[in-house]
CSV table of C-alpha atoms in Angstrom, one decimal:
chain,number,residue,atom,x,y,z
A,18,MET,CA,74.1,100.9,164.2
A,19,ALA,CA,73.4,97.2,164.5
A,20,ALA,CA,71.1,95.5,162.1
A,21,ASN,CA,67.7,94.5,163.7
A,22,SER,CA,66.5,91.3,162.0
A,23,SER,CA,63.1,91.5,163.7
A,24,LEU,CA,62.1,94.5,161.5
A,25,SER,CA,60.0,93.5,158.5
A,26,SER,CA,60.7,94.7,155.0
A,27,PRO,CA,58.4,97.6,153.9
A,28,MET,CA,58.1,95.9,150.4
A,29,ASP,CA,57.0,92.3,149.7
A,30,PRO,CA,59.4,90.0,147.9
A,31,LEU,CA,57.5,90.1,144.5
A,32,ALA,CA,57.5,93.9,144.5
A,33,ARG,CA,61.2,93.9,145.3
A,34,GLU,CA,61.9,91.5,142.5
A,35,LYS,CA,59.9,93.5,140.0
A,36,ASN,CA,61.6,96.7,141.0
A,37,ALA,CA,65.0,95.0,140.8
A,38,ARG,CA,64.2,93.9,137.2
A,39,GLY,CA,63.2,97.4,136.3
A,40,ILE,CA,66.4,98.9,137.8
A,41,GLN,CA,68.4,96.3,135.9
A,42,LEU,CA,66.7,97.2,132.6
A,43,ILE,CA,67.4,100.8,133.2
A,44,GLU,CA,71.1,100.0,133.9
A,45,ASP,CA,71.4,97.8,130.8
A,46,MET,CA,69.8,100.5,128.5
A,47,THR,CA,71.8,103.4,129.9
A,48,ARG,CA,75.1,101.4,129.9
A,49,ASN,CA,74.6,100.9,126.1
A,50,ALA,CA,72.5,104.0,125.3
A,51,ASP,CA,74.4,104.8,122.1
A,52,THR,CA,73.9,101.3,120.7
A,53,VAL,CA,70.3,101.1,121.9
A,54,GLN,CA,69.4,104.5,120.3
A,55,LYS,CA,71.1,103.6,116.9
A,56,ASN,CA,69.3,100.2,116.8
A,57,PHE,CA,66.0,101.9,117.7
A,58,LEU,CA,66.5,104.5,114.9
A,59,SER,CA,67.3,101.7,112.5
A,60,GLU,CA,64.1,99.8,113.5
A,61,ILE,CA,62.0,103.0,113.1
A,62,LEU,CA,63.4,103.8,109.6
A,63,THR,CA,63.1,100.2,108.5
A,64,ARG,CA,59.5,99.8,109.6
A,65,ASN,CA,58.5,103.2,108.2
A,66,SER,CA,60.5,103.2,105.0
A,67,ASP,CA,57.2,103.1,103.0
A,68,THR,CA,55.5,106.0,104.7
A,69,GLU,CA,54.6,109.0,102.6
A,70,TYR,CA,56.8,111.2,104.8
A,71,LEU,CA,60.0,109.2,104.6
A,72,LYS,CA,59.7,108.3,101.0
A,73,LYS,CA,60.2,112.0,100.0
A,74,PHE,CA,63.7,111.9,101.4
A,75,ASN,CA,65.0,109.1,99.2
A,76,LEU,CA,66.7,107.0,101.9
A,77,ASN,CA,67.0,104.1,99.4
A,78,GLY,CA,66.7,101.5,102.2
A,79,ALA,CA,69.4,103.1,104.4
A,80,THR,CA,68.6,102.8,108.1
A,81,ASP,CA,71.9,104.2,109.6
A,82,GLN,CA,72.3,107.3,111.7
A,83,GLU,CA,74.6,109.0,109.2
A,84,THR,CA,72.2,108.7,106.3
A,85,PHE,CA,69.3,109.9,108.6
A,86,LYS,CA,71.3,113.0,109.7
A,87,SER,CA,72.3,113.8,106.1
A,88,LYS,CA,68.9,113.4,104.5
A,89,ILE,CA,66.2,114.1,107.1
A,90,PRO,CA,66.0,117.8,107.9
A,91,ILE,CA,65.3,119.3,111.4
A,92,ILE,CA,61.7,120.3,111.3
A,93,THR,CA,59.1,122.0,113.4
A,94,TYR,CA,55.6,120.9,114.2
A,95,ASP,CA,54.3,123.3,111.5
A,96,ASP,CA,56.2,121.3,108.9
A,97,ILE,CA,54.3,118.1,109.7
A,98,GLU,CA,51.0,119.6,110.9
A,99,PRO,CA,49.3,119.0,107.5
A,100,PHE,CA,50.2,115.3,107.7
A,101,VAL,CA,48.9,115.2,111.3
A,102,ARG,CA,45.6,116.9,110.2
A,103,ARG,CA,45.1,114.3,107.5
A,104,ILE,CA,45.5,111.5,110.0
A,105,ALA,CA,43.2,113.2,112.5
A,106,ASP,CA,40.6,113.6,109.6
A,107,GLY,CA,40.6,109.9,109.2
A,108,ASP,CA,43.2,109.1,106.5
A,109,ARG,CA,44.5,105.6,107.4
A,110,SER,CA,47.2,105.4,104.8
A,111,PRO,CA,50.8,105.1,106.1
A,112,ILE,CA,51.5,108.9,106.2
A,113,LEU,CA,53.9,109.3,109.2
A,114,SER,CA,53.9,105.7,110.5
A,115,SER,CA,53.4,102.2,109.1
A,116,LEU,CA,51.7,101.3,112.3
A,117,PRO,CA,48.1,102.3,112.9
A,118,ILE,CA,47.4,105.5,114.9
A,119,SER,CA,45.3,104.5,117.9
A,120,GLU,CA,45.1,107.7,119.8
A,121,PHE,CA,46.0,111.4,119.7
A,122,ILE,CA,47.8,113.2,122.6
A,123,PHE,CA,47.6,116.9,123.1
A,124,SER,CA,50.8,118.7,124.0
A,125,SER,CA,50.7,120.6,127.3
A,126,GLY,CA,51.1,123.9,125.5
A,127,THR,CA,53.3,125.8,123.1
A,128,SER,CA,54.7,129.2,122.4
A,129,SER,CA,51.8,129.9,120.2
A,130,GLY,CA,49.4,129.1,123.0
A,131,GLU,CA,47.7,126.2,121.1
A,132,PRO,CA,48.3,122.6,122.1
A,133,LYS,CA,49.6,120.4,119.4
A,134,LEU,CA,48.0,117.2,118.3
A,135,ILE,CA,50.4,114.3,118.5
A,136,PRO,CA,49.5,111.0,116.8
A,137,SER,CA,50.3,107.9,118.8
A,138,GLY,CA,50.1,104.2,118.3
A,139,ARG,CA,49.8,101.2,120.5
A,140,GLU,CA,53.6,100.8,120.5
A,141,GLU,CA,54.2,104.3,121.8
A,142,SER,CA,51.5,103.7,124.4
A,143,ASN,CA,53.3,100.6,125.5
A,144,ARG,CA,56.6,102.5,125.8
A,145,ARG,CA,54.9,105.1,128.0
A,146,HIS,CA,53.6,102.4,130.3
A,147,LEU,CA,57.0,100.8,130.4
A,148,LEU,CA,58.6,104.1,131.3
A,149,PHE,CA,56.0,104.7,134.0
A,150,SER,CA,56.7,101.3,135.4
A,151,LEU,CA,60.4,101.9,135.4
A,152,MET,CA,60.0,105.2,137.1
A,153,THR,CA,57.8,103.5,139.7
A,154,SER,CA,60.5,100.9,140.3
A,155,ILE,CA,63.1,103.7,141.0
A,156,ILE,CA,60.7,105.6,143.3
A,157,ASN,CA,59.8,102.4,145.2
A,158,LEU,CA,63.5,101.4,145.5
A,159,ARG,CA,64.4,104.8,146.9
A,160,ASN,CA,61.5,104.7,149.3
A,161,PHE,CA,62.4,101.1,150.3
A,162,MET,CA,66.0,102.1,150.9
A,163,HIS,CA,65.0,105.2,152.9
A,164,VAL,CA,62.7,103.2,155.2
A,165,TYR,CA,65.0,100.3,155.4
A,166,CYS,CA,68.0,102.5,156.3
A,167,ASN,CA,66.1,104.5,158.8
A,168,LYS,CA,65.1,101.3,160.6
A,169,GLY,CA,68.7,100.4,161.2
A,170,LYS,CA,69.0,97.7,158.6
A,171,PHE,CA,72.2,99.2,157.1
């Protein structure tokens, strides 16, 4: 089918540029996911090395994946629930995070039927907003391609 140059784009140029940057960020992060995740874990361990929770595992300043896997056990929510309750009750000391807790999120449900209280800080909130923005970019790009292709542009 021939391209029809008289058809207008369903998305303005600024929106297309924003979506393209979002898609590029996703591609960059997924192309190097292993490195991104290792660096992120290192940042978390470094930033939170003085928290009450991590101090008990004697990391001795180590921030690498191998030390983390060998010293930090797999846990359940029940294992950290007393720490979460202390934070919810107003304890502002660095218990689970060196960053301030700015909100609590309730889980959508559990096997026990009770939602879990999840402490969250501004940084996590910013990550959720970034993720939402990236998802929006993908959805917009797919919608754009669908409309654009159906109008005979490709």
